[in-house]
Coordinates of C-alpha atoms in Angstrom, one line a residue:
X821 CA 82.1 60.4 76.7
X822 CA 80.3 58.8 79.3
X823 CA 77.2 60.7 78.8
X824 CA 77.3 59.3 74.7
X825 CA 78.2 55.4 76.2
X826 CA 74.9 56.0 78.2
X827 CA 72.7 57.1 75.7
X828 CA 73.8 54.3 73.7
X829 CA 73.0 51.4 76.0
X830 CA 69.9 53.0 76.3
X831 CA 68.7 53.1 72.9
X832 CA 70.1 49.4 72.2
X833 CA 67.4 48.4 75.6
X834 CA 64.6 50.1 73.7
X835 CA 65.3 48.0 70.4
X836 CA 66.1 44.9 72.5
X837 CA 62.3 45.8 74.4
X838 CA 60.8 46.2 70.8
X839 CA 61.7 42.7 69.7
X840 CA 59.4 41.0 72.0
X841 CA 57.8 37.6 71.0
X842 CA 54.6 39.1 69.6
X843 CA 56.7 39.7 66.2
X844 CA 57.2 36.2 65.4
X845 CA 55.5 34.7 62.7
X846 CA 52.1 32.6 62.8
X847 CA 52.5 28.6 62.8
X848 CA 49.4 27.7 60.4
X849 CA 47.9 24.1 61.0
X850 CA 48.8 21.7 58.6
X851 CA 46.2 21.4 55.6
X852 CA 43.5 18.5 56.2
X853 CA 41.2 17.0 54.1
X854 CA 39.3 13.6 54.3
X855 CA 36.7 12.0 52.1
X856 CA 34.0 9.2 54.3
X857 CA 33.9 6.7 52.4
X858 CA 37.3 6.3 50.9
X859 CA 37.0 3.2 49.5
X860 CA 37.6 2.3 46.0
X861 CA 33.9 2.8 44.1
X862 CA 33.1 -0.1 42.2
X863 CA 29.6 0.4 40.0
X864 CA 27.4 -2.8 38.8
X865 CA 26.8 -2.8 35.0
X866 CA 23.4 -1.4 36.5
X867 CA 24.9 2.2 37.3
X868 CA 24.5 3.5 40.2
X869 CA 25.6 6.6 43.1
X870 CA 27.7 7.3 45.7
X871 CA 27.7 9.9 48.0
X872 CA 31.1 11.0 49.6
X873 CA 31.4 13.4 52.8
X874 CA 33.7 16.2 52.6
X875 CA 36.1 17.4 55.6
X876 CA 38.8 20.0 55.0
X877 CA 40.4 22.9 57.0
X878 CA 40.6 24.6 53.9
X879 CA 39.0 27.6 52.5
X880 CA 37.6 25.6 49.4
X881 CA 37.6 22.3 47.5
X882 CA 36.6 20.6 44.4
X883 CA 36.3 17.7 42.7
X884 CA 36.8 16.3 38.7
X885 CA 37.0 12.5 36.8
X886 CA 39.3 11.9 34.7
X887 CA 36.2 9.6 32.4
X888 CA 33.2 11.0 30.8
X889 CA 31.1 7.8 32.2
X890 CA 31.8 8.7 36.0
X891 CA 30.1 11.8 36.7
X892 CA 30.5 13.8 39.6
X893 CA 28.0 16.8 41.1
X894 CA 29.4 18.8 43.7
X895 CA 27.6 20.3 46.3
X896 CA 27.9 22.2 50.1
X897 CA 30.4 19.7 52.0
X898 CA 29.8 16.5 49.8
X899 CA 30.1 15.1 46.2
X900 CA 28.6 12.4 44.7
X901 CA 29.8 10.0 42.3
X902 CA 27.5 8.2 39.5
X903 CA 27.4 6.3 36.5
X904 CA 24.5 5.6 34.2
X905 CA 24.1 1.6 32.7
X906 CA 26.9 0.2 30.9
X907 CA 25.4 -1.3 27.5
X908 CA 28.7 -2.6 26.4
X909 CA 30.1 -6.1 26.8
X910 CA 33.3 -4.7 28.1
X911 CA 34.0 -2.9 31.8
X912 CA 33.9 1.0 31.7
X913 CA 37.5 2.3 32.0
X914 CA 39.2 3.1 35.1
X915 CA 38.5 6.3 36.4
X916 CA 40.2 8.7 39.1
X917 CA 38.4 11.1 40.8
X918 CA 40.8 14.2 42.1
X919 CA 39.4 16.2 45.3
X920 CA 41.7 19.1 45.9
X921 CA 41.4 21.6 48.6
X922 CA 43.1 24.9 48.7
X923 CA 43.8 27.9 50.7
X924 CA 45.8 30.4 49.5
X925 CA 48.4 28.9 47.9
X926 CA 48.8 26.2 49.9
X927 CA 46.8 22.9 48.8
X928 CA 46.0 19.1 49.3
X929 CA 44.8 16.6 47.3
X930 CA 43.2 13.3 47.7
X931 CA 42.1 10.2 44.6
X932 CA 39.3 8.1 44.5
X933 CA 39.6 5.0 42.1
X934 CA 36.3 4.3 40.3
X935 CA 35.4 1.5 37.9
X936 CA 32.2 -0.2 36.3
X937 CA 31.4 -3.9 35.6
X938 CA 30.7 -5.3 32.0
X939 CA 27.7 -4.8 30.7
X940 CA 25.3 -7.5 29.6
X941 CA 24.5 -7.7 25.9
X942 CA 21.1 -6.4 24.4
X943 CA 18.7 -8.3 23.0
X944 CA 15.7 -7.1 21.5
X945 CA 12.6 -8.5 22.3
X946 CA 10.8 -9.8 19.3
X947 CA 8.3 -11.1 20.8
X948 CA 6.8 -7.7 22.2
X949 CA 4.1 -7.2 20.3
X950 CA 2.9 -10.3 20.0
X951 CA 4.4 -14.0 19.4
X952 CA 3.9 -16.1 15.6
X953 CA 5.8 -18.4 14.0
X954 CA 8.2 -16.3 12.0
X955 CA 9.9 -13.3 13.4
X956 CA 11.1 -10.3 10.8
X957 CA 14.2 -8.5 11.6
X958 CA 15.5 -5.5 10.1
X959 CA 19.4 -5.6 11.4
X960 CA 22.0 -7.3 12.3
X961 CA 22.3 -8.2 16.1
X962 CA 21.1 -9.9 19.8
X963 CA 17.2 -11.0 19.2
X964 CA 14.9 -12.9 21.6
X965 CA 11.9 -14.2 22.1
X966 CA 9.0 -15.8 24.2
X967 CA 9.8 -19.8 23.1
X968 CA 6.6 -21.0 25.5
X969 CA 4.1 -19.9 23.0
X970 CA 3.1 -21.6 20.0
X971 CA 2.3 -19.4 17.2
X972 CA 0.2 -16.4 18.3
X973 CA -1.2 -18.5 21.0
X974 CA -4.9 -18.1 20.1
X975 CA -7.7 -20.6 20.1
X976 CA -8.8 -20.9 17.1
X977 CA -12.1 -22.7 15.8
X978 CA -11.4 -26.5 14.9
X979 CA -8.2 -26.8 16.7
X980 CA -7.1 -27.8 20.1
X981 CA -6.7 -24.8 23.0
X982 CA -2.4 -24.3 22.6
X983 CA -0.5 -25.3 25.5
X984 CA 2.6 -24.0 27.1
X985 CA 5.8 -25.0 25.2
X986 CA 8.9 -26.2 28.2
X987 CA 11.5 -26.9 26.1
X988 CA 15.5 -28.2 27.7
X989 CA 17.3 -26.3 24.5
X990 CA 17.6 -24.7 21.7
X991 CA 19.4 -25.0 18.2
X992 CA 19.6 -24.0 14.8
X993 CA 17.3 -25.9 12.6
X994 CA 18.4 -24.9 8.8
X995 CA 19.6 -21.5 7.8
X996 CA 20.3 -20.0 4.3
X997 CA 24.4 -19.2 5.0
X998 CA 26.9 -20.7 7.4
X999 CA 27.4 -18.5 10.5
X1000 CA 24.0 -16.5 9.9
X1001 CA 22.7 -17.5 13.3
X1002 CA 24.7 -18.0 16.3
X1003 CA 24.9 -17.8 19.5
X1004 CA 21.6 -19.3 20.5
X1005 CA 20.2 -20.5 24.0
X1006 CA 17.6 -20.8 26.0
X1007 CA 17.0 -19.4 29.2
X1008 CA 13.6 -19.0 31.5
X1009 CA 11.8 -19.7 28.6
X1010 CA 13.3 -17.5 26.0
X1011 CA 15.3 -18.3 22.8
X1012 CA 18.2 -15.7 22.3
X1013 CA 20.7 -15.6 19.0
X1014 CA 22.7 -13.6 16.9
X1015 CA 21.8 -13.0 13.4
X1016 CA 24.8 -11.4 11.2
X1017 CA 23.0 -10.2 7.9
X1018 CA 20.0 -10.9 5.4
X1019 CA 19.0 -14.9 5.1
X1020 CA 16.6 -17.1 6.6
X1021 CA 16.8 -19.6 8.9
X1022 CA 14.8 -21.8 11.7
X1023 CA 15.5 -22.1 15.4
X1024 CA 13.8 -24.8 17.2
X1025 CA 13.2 -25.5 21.5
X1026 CA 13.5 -28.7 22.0
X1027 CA 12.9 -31.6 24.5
X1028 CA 15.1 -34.3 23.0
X1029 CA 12.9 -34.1 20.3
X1030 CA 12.3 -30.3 18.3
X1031 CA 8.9 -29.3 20.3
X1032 CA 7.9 -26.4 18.0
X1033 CA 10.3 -23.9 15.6
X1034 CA 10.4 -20.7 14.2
X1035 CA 11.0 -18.8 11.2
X1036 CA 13.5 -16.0 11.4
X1037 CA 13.2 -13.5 8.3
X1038 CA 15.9 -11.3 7.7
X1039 CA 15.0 -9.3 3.9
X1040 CA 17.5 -7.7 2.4
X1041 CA 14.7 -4.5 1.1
X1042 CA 12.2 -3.3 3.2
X1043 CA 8.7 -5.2 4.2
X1044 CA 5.9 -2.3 3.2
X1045 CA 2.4 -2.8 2.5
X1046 CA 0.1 -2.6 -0.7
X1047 CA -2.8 -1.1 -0.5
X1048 CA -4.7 -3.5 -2.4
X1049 CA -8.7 -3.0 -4.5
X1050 CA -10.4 -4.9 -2.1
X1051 CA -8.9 -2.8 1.0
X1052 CA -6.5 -5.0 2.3
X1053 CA -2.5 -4.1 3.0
X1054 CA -0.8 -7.1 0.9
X1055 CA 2.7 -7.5 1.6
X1056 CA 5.1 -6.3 -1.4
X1057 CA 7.3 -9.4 -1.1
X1058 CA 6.7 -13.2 -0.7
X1059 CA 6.9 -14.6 2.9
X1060 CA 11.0 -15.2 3.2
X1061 CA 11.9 -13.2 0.2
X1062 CA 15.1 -10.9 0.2
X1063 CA 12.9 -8.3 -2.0
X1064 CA 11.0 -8.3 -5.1
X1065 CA 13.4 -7.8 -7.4
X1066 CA 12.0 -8.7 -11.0
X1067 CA 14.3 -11.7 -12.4
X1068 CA 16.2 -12.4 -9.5
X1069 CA 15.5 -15.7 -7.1
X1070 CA 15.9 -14.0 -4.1
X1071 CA 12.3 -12.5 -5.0
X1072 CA 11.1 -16.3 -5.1
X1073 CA 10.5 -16.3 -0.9
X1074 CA 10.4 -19.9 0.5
X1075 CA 7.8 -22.4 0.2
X1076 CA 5.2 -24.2 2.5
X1077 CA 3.0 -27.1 2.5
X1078 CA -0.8 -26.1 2.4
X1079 CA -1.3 -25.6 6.5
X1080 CA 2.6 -26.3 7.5
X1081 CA 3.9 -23.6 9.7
X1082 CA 7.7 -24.8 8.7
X1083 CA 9.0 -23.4 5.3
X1084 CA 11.3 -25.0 2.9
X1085 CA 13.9 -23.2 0.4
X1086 CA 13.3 -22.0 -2.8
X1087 CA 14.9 -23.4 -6.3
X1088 CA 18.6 -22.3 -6.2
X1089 CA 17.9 -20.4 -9.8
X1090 CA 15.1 -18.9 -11.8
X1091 CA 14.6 -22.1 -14.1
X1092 CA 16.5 -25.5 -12.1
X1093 CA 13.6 -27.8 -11.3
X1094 CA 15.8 -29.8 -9.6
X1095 CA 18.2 -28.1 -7.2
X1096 CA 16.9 -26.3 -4.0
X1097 CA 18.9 -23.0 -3.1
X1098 CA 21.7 -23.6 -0.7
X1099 CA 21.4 -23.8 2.8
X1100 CA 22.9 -25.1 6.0
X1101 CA 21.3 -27.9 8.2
X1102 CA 21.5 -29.5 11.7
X1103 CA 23.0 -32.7 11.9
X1104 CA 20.1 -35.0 12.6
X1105 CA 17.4 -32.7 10.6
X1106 CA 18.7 -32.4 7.1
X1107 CA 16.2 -31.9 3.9
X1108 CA 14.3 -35.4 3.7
X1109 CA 11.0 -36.3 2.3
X1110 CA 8.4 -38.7 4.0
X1111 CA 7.0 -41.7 2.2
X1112 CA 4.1 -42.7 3.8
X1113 CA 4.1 -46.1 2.6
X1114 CA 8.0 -46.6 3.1
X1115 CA 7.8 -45.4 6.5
X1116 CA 8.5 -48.9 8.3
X1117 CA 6.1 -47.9 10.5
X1118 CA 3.2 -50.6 12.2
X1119 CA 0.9 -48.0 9.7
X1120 CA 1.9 -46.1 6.9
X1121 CA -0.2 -43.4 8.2
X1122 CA 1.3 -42.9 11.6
X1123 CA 3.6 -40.1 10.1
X1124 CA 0.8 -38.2 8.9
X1125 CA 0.0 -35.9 11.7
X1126 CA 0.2 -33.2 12.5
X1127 CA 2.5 -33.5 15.2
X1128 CA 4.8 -35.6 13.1
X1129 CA 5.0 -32.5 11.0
X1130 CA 6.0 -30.3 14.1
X1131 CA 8.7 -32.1 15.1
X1132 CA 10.3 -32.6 11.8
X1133 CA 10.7 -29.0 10.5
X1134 CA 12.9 -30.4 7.8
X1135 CA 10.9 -33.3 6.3
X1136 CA 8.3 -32.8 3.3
X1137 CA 5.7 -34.9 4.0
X1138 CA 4.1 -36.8 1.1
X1139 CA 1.2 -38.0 -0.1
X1140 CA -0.2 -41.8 0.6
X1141 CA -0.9 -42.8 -3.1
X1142 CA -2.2 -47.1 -3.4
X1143 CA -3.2 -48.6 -6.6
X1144 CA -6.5 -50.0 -6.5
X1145 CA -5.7 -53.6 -6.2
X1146 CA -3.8 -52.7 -2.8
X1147 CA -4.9 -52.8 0.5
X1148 CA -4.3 -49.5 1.7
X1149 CA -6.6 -46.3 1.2
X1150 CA -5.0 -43.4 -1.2
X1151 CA -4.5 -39.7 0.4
X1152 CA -3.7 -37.1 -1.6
X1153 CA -2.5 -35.1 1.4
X1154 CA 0.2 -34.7 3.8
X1155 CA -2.3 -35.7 6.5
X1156 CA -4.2 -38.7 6.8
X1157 CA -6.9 -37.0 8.6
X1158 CA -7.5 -33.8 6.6
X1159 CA -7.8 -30.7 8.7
X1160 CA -9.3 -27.5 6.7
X1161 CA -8.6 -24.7 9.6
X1162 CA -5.1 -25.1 10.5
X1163 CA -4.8 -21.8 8.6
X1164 CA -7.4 -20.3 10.2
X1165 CA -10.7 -20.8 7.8
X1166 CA -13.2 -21.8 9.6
X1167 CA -14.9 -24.0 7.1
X1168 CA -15.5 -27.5 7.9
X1169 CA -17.9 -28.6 5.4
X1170 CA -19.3 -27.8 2.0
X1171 CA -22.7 -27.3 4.2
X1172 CA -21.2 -24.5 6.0
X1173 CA -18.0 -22.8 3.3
X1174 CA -16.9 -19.6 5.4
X1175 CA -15.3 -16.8 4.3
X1176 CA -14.2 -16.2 8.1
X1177 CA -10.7 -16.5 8.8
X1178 CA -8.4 -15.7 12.1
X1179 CA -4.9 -16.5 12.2
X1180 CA -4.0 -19.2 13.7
X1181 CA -1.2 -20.8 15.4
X1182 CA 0.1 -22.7 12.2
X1183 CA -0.2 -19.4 10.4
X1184 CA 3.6 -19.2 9.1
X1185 CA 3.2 -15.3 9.0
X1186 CA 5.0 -12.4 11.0
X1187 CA 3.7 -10.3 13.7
X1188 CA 0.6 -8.3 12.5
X1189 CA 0.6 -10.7 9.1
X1190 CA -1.7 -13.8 8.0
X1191 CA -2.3 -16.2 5.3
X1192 CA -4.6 -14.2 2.5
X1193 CA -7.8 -15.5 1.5
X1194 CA -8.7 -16.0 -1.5
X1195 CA -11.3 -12.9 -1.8
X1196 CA -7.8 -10.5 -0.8
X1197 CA -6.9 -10.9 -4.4
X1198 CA -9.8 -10.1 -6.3
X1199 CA -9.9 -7.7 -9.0
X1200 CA -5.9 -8.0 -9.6
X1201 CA -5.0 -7.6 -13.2
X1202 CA -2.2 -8.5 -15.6
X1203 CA 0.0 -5.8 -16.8
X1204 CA 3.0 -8.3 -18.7
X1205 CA 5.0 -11.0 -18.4
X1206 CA 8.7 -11.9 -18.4
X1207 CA 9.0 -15.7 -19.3
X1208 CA 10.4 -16.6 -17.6
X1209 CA 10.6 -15.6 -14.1
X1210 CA 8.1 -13.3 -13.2
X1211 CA 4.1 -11.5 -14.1
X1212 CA 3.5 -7.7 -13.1
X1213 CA 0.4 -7.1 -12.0
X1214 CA -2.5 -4.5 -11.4
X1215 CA -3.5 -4.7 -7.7
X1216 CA -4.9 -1.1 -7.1
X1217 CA -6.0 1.2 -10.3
X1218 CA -2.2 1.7 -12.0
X1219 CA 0.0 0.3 -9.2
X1220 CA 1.8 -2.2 -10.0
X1221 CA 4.0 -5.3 -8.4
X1222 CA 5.6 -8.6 -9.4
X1223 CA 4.6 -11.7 -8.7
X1224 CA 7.5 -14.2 -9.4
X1225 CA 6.8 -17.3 -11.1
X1226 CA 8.7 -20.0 -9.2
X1227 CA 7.1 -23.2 -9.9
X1228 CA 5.1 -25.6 -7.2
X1229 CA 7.3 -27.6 -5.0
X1230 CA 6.5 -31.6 -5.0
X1231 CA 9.4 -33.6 -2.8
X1232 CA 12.3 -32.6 -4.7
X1233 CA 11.7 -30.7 -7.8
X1234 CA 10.2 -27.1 -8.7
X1235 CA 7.4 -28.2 -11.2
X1236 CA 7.4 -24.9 -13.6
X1237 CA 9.4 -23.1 -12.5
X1238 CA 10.2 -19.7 -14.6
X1239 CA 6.5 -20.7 -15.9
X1240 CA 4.1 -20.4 -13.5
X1241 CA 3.5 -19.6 -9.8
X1242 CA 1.1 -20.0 -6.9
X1243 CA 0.1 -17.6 -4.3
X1244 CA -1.7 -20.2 -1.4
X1245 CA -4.8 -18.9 0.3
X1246 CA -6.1 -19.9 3.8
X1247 CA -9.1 -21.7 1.8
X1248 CA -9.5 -25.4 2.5
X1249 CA -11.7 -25.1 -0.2
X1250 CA -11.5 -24.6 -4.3
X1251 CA -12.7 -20.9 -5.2
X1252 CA -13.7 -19.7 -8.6
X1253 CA -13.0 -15.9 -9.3
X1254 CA -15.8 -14.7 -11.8
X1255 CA -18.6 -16.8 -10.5
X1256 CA -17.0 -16.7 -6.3
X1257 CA -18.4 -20.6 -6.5
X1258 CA -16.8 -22.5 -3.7
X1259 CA -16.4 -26.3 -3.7
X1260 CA -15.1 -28.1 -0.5
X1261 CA -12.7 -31.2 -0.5
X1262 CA -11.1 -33.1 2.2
X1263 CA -8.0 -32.1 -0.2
X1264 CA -8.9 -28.5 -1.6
X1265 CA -7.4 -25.5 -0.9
X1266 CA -7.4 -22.5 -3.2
X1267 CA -3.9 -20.7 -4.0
X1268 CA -3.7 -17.7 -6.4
X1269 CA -2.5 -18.8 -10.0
X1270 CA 0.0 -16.6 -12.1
X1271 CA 0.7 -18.4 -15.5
X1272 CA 3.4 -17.2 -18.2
X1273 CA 2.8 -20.4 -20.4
X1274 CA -0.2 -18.5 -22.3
X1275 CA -0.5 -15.2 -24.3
X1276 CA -2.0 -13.4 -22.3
X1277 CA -0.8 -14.8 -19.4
X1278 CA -3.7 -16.3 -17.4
X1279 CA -4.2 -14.7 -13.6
X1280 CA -7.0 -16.7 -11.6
X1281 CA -7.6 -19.5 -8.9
X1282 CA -6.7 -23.1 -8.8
X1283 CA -7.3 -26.1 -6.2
X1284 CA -4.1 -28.4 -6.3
X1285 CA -3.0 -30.9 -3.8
X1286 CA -2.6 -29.6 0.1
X1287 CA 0.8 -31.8 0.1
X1288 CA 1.9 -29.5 -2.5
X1289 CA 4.2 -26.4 -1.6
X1290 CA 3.9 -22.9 -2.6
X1291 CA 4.6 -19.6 -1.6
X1292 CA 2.5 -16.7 0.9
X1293 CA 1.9 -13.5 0.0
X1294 CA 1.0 -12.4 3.9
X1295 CA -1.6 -9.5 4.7
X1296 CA -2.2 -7.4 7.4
X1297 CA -4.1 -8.7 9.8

């Protein structure tokens, strides 16, 4: 018995002895992980990167956004966090970036809040390729342009070297629907609007008084060229025209006084000689006409200038006519002294007729467009005629186009309209097709006549009165 007690106190020493404190189990460190910066990322409406330090005790990590806009590239011990430009008005949307380390099964997670300013609108630049006195737009949207430049800018023979244009504002002059335009201001030198859908409609910069304006041209079809006879790309729509749609008064285009830059609306339909087409104006610059010998003025001549004609966009400016037994002198122009380049012919006598033209900075045309002259048209023929409203034409072999037929604007009717129609020319001189004889007049100017009021209907050119206003079929330049 004792020997069996003593074999058992031995064996429980040897377990007791085995049990030593080598068998207990390991205390692992407590999972770590830190990100340098930590601080919230807030991006500009620029974009930008951020590069963030990783520091973990655990076998590996990664990191994920919760937003498609906040990218994140991992690489050995960092990540970095980026965002391209925000082209919306509105701030991205909050993002969480979720770092996670792991070992095992154990794991530890951290968040990084990221966000992104508002974006500034777009606006495209019309003015890119070159600066004129209408600018044609193809959608709705944010537009701007250079507003220190008048016209194209360029010197051109018989007129004064254009200066810069500093201008305090900017407004809405006229447009052809309420709400078409908005939006506009000016800002180092740039107008910027809004333009919601097809119309017309002039912005001016202004000083007090409007120092210059321009034509914005919204069509409703596309502006292509026509390859026209004499080589030249004619424009398959009037200046300011929705399209060329036979019949319909959106074809008609709008209407300017022989060397005006400004335009003025067409007749509301196909045949009222009376009523212009609807449109929208400023207070202070509504549709007015200019007597010269009403003006109240010291002379009645004083608003016959140029410059009088730049600063009111709105305002057809009439003739000077005196009977014989009056004191004052008759002009049959909108100017008193009668300038025959403002459309960029360089013709100043009948000792010197040119056929040289370069657009100028009264040319009312787009980018890449003038004012025709007359020799542009040559060898168009009649195909028919729809009386009213419109002549289809020949201008290359078989291709055909219409001309529309809307009349001659004189102050405040359409004369003809539905009848007859007149393309102007830059010509400040009377052209005969058949015989190309020229004959200059302090009041000539040749414009392209389409006549339905005859059987055949009689295509050639005409001189009328430079205070008279017609529509432009512009060509390349």
């Amino acid at each position: 018995m004792k020997k069996f007690l003593l074999l058992a106190i031995c064996a429980l020493s040897v377990c007791l002895t085995g049990c030593s404190d080598n068998d207990t189990p390991e205390q692992l460190p407590d999972p770590e992980l830190t990100l340098a910066p930590d601080a919230p990322i807030v991006f500009p409406a620029e974009g930008g990167s951020v590069e963030i330090t990783v520091t973990t005790n655990m076998e590996s990590w990664n990191a994920v956004s919760d937003q498609k806009w906040c990218n994140v590239a991992v690489s050995a011990g960092k990540f970095t966090v980026s965002a391209v430009e925000n082209e919306t008005p509105e701030a991205m949307p909050a993002a969480t970036v979720t770092v996670t380390a792991t070992s095992g099964e154990r794991s530890v997670s951290r968040e990084l809040q990221v966000s992104q300013e508002a974006g500034k609108e777009k606006y495209t630049d019309l003015s890119r390729e070159g600066t004129s006195n209408c600018y044609l737009v193809t959608a709705a949207g944010n537009y701007s342009f250079d507003a220190t430049v008048r016209g194209n800018g360029a010197t051109t023979e018989g007129l004064d070297a254009p200066t810069a244009i500093a201008g305090t504002s900017a407004a809405v002059v006229w447009q052809s629907a309420p709400g078409l335009i908005s939006g506009v201001t000016l800002a180092d030198g740039r107008i910027s609007f809004k333009i919601a859908g097809p119309g017309n409609a002039v912005i001016a910069v202004k000083d007090g008084a409007i120092l210059w304006s321009w034509h914005i041209w919204y069509p409703e079809a596309e502006v292509a060229e026509l390859n026209s006879k004499t080589g030249y790309e004619v424009m398959n729509m009037n200046l300011g025209a929705m399209h060329n749609t036979p019949g319909d008064v959106g074809s008609y285009g709008l209407l300017y006084q022989w060397g005006r830059k400004d335009p003025f609306p067409h007749p509301a339909t196909c045949q009222d000689i009376n009523k212009r087409a609807d449109a929208v104006y400023a207070e202070g610059f509504e549709y007015a006409v200019s007597y010269p010998r009403n003006a109240g003025t010291e002379s009645p001549y004083d608003n016959m200038t140029v410059e009088w004609s730049i600063a009111h966009p709105t305002t057809f400016m009439s003739d000077a006519m005196y009977e014989d037994w009056e004191e004052r002198t008759s002009v049959a122009d909108w100017l008193y002294n009668h300038h025959p380049n403002l459309w960029g012919n360089v013709t100043t006598s009948n000792n010197n007729i040119s056929k040289v033209s370069l657009k100028s900075i009264y040319d009312p045309c787009p980018v890449g467009w003038k004012v025709p002259s007359p020799e542009d048209f040559a060898g168009i023929e009649r195909v028919s005629q729809s009386s009213p409203y419109y002549v289809t034409i020949h201008y290359n072999g078989n291709r055909t186009t219409n001309i529309p037929t809307g009349g001659t604007f004189v102050e405040t009717r359409f004369m003809n309209n539905g009848q007859l129609g007149r393309l102007y020319t830059n010509a400040p001189y009377n052209m005969h097709w058949g015989t190309w004889a020229c004959r200059y007049g302090d009041i000539s100017c040749t414009s392209i006549f389409f006549s339905t009021g005859s059987v055949p209907s009689f295509i050639g050119t005409t001189d009328y009165y430079r205070y008279a206003a017609n529509p432009i079929r512009c060509i390349r330049e």
